[in-house]
Amino acid sequence: MRFSRLYAPTLKEAPRDAEVVSHKLLARAGYIRQLTSGIYSFLPLGLRALNKVAAIVREEMNRAGAQEVLLPMVQPADLWKETGRWEFYGKELLRLKDRKDSDFCLGPTHEEVITDLVRHEVRSYRQLPLNLYQIQTKFRDEIRPRFGLMRCREFTMKDAYSFDRDDAGADVSYKSMYDAYTRIFRRLGLRFKAVEADSGSIGGSFSHEFMVLAETGEDTIAACLAENCDYAANLEKAEAVCSLDDCPECCGQYAKVATPGAHTVEEVAAFLGVSPRAIVKTLLYDVDGRPVAALVRGDRELNEVKLKNALDATEVRMASEEQVKAWSGAPVGFAGPVGLSVDVIVADRELRSLTGLIVGANEADAHLKDVDISRDVPSATFADLRNVGEGDVCPRCRTALTLSKGIEVGHVFKLGTKYSKAMKATYLDEDGKERIIVMGCYGIGVSRIVASAIEQNHDADGLLLPPSIAPFEAVVVSLAGKDPAAAAKAEDIYRELGALGLDVLLDDRDERPGVKFKDADLIGLPMQLVVGAKGLERGVVEIKCRKTGTRAELPLQGFAETFASFRASVWKAWGLSVSEGERG
Amino acid sequence: MRFSRLYAPTLKEAPRDAEVVSHKLLARAGYIRQLTSGIYSFLPLGLRALNKVAAIVREEMNRAGAQEVLLPMVQPADLWKETGRWEFYGKELLRLKDRKDSDFCLGPTHEEVITDLVRHEVRSYRQLPLNLYQIQTKFRDEIRPRFGLMRCREFTMKDAYSFDRDDAGADVSYKSMYDAYTRIFRRLGLRFKAVEADSGSIGGSFSHEFMVLAETGEDTIAACLAENCDYAANLEKAEAVCSLDDCPECCGQYAKVATPGAHTVEEVAAFLGVSPRAIVKTLLYDVDGRPVAALVRGDRELNEVKLKNALDATEVRMASEEQVKAWSGAPVGFAGPVGLSVDVIVADRELRSLTGLIVGANEADAHLKDVDISRDVPSATFADLRNVGEGDVCPRCRTALTLSKGIEVGHVFKLGTKYSKAMKATYLDEDGKERIIVMGCYGIGVSRIVASAIEQNHDADGLLLPPSIAPFEAVVVSLAGKDPAAAAKAEDIYRELGALGLDVLLDDRDERPGVKFKDADLIGLPMQLVVGAKGLERGVVEIKCRKTGTRAELPLQGFAETFASFRASVWKAWGLSVSEGERG
């Protein structure tokens, strides 16, 4: 492709509403344009990158025995009513009516459609296992679309669904997808981590998220540093281990202390001259309509998903100011568990063995000291409610955990029979007995991967893409100017690289060298070859690795060999090998 | 791919609502499944065929210098309001509201979105010409979806849009797309015809439709049979030439005749003992709210698009029974132009020189005879209003026209400035003067092509697909049964064909030979290779061309050569050569 004919309108300034680096750079480099909030057009460079990701996903899905299908985007409401999700899904499900006033939605996911398909075709155990996938446009009406391709409304997703005879079969399918995902993200050249994830209300037995590691990620990953332990989990799932060194002797009977105007943990700690660790936060929640108090140590963070799971609840909502006053009889900041009349009091389990704690007194400007939750709040139950933090240890091997930020790009899920039971997707086993199919579902955010690759890889000059994702592997920058011999040489090299099987861009535009270099850095192709009169005089072409900045001169004599060796070093810098980049 | 692992649920019976052969066979052969009215899922075989069509479309679009993009499916109403189509488009445009109650639609086409994109990026003549295309899901809420993939609501389309400085540039872009379409349909192995089409209310200067020829087509094509003339047009466009041999001498003054109970042309002709050619049909229309009478000879068919164009109208609607009575003062069947008080009387131009005609008398049970429209209806204007029919001649060379049926699979359109003017898509020319961009648009119905290929190619046993579209080029039918040596040989041949670059299916299922042969014919792959013990004893494998039924025995010694020669004959039977089938 010639740059002079490429529709890649680069911008000096990022769009004003672009908050994250991938959004800024994708817009500036002419990869994407916003149509409206959360809805983007892919320009040629962006689409090429998207298609490269999709091609690797497709190859590895096929290798794992999954079969590609294409399901409709517009889905009838009836199917969603069968599983109860028409009511349950909330406003992310964009509902619409056709000209006959029938209810439809735009597919945010395809469990219902695929289960409907399979229940009509699969009769016998001999047709199982089955794994069907598609790469297709999804729509989720996010309440706050933002961050460009990271959290948009219309996006490209790979979604796969497995159908097995039983739990053991579903585990095999799950493992096969887990392995395929590992191959996919490795081939994409991304630093990633597979983490245990909360399987939440879907009720499956296990689930993993694949996270691209990037400081700008919205998710936190806790991973074990030990060499022989591969424990890693997201915050909702990572178990907080109770360490015992906080376990002091008993304390005396609790007593009220005045804490005028001290509402927050910090204020109370400062006023009483104690550490926040000595204080208990009492957080009031409306859980499925019932008043609940959740307790964590003053220096800890409550994780609402853990709270929800501990109570087997559907909806967990922070109490309003009015509810706090009604339930505790005190202004916000003074609720405490002792004598509190709510339906449930649940405490983080590290509070079970702590004594001498400070809690709210359920009256303005007062706290209680010398509290022992186990002794003084007999109705309290204990559960893992808090986020792990720096200093926590691995629940498997007790080595220190490390926390890092990540972007969720894949999710594998053992669904069990949630959908197949509701929609009566069954098969006949060897004995002619009807059984419910066991399902799994497996998603990859194809368009989000392009953004997350850039969140992970960029510098002040622009974005950087791994050679497996980049729209072109190399750009040949022609500095020929008015020199026809140099222009011809640039064409030669462009053709030669094409003949080697590379996707190459030739910058043949009538622009100043500075503009060409700036654009080459901005659009982030892995290799830049510079063909100019000066180099040609010495019989060389300059080459630069965009990622490492390494430069070399390739002699025109024996160009193919020295180029191949430089190319291999570029792929290696991305942790990849050229051979696995060739179409499989 | 192994048939034992392929999700291709074949059916003995077609779905009850399947009316046309492509719908029946695509369902029976396990290519597609209906989700709901006009909305289909593509199963692996169907998706592979769809992707093969898309790949050829993509290659030829790229070759023509067009660049692929991906535009959103969900489009904001504001853009459609700019062009006036939000009001004008009618119910085929599926409108919806997002969670913030903003208006959106599902894209039935992308003129607005692409023009919006380009007007923000293109500033200078140096950025033109530009041709952007996408292959993407469209939604049109058809009033009566039917015929499977032929007329559905959600479908895959290739849509391209060209942007030029001026009319001359737009003509070059148009020609380039016309040529690309010709290459595409030729490579697809379809018998097709490019016909002149009505450019209608969009107001462009020209337009062609690409029609796949098939008896079941909904459209009629008029084509010239002369060797040196390539005239072909659809019915809306094909000009009806006035032949002069019907021109008699003058007639006397008209007079009323009683025609009790004779409402139709046939009844009047029978009652008066004349040919229908002597009678004039007076058809009353509500044209943009005004009463209009349209006249054609009794044996002709009025074409409403021609009427609409003749009157430069927006909407043409047959008058209701009440309107007929109010305007003509007579029951339906007795309206006539003489003394009729409507706003416009327009007659087909062959009526200009005819005399002695019979028309309705605008009263019950009466007609007028000896009418001469030119003499007796002074307010009448004349225009080409009728469909051409058998016996009509080519407007260019006066050779006989032939009529055939076709399925529209592509449409190229010179749009002019309709959208660019409304949306202010301009550029600065060399003199710094602002000018309006001249546009063209070019569609291909990718999913409809799969169906139309089958409408054109099928027999009693199943469908037939050209090797360029078929999901696999060959099926290896293993008749090994319990014979491990024969099974191994089938595997060898399967692998050998794969190594030759063919997409091959191996029927390794544990099924009777009869089932395998039936399925092979049903799914319609171009070649069938049969590997059985009997042939192997003689050192041969049987091969059959699905299209011609030609069979041959390929010796295992020198298999590659004899196979290559048979393969070439199969491609030739489809009018194709193997080499142009290789990925370009």
Coordinates of N, CA, C and O in Angstrom, one line a residue, chain A residues 79-89 112:
Chain A
L79 N -36.7 -15.1 23.2 CA -35.6 -16.0 23.7 C -35.1 -15.5 25.0 O -34.8 -16.2 25.9
W80 N -35.0 -14.2 25.1 CA -34.5 -13.6 26.4 C -35.5 -13.7 27.5 O -35.1 -13.7 28.7
K81 N -36.7 -13.8 27.2 CA -37.7 -14.0 28.2 C -37.6 -15.5 28.7 O -37.9 -15.7 29.9
E82 N -37.2 -16.4 27.9 CA -37.1 -17.8 28.3 C -36.1 -17.9 29.4 O -36.2 -18.7 30.3
T83 N -35.0 -17.1 29.3 CA -34.0 -17.3 30.4 C -34.1 -16.2 31.5 O -33.4 -16.2 32.4
G84 N -35.1 -15.4 31.4 CA -35.4 -14.4 32.4 C -34.5 -13.1 32.2 O -34.7 -12.2 33.0
R85 N -33.6 -13.1 31.2 CA -32.7 -12.0 31.1 C -33.4 -10.7 30.5 O -32.8 -9.7 30.5
W86 N -34.6 -10.9 29.8 CA -35.2 -9.7 29.3 C -35.6 -8.8 30.4 O -35.4 -7.6 30.2
E87 N -36.0 -9.3 31.6 CA -36.3 -8.4 32.7 C -35.0 -8.1 33.4 O -34.8 -7.0 33.9
F88 N -34.1 -9.1 33.5 CA -32.9 -9.0 34.5 C -31.8 -8.1 33.9 O -31.0 -7.5 34.7
Y89 N -31.7 -8.0 32.6 CA -30.4 -7.5 32.0 C -30.1 -6.0 32.3 O -29.0 -5.6 32.3
E112 N -28.5 -17.0 24.5 CA -29.9 -17.4 24.1 C -30.0 -17.8 22.7 O -30.6 -18.9 22.4

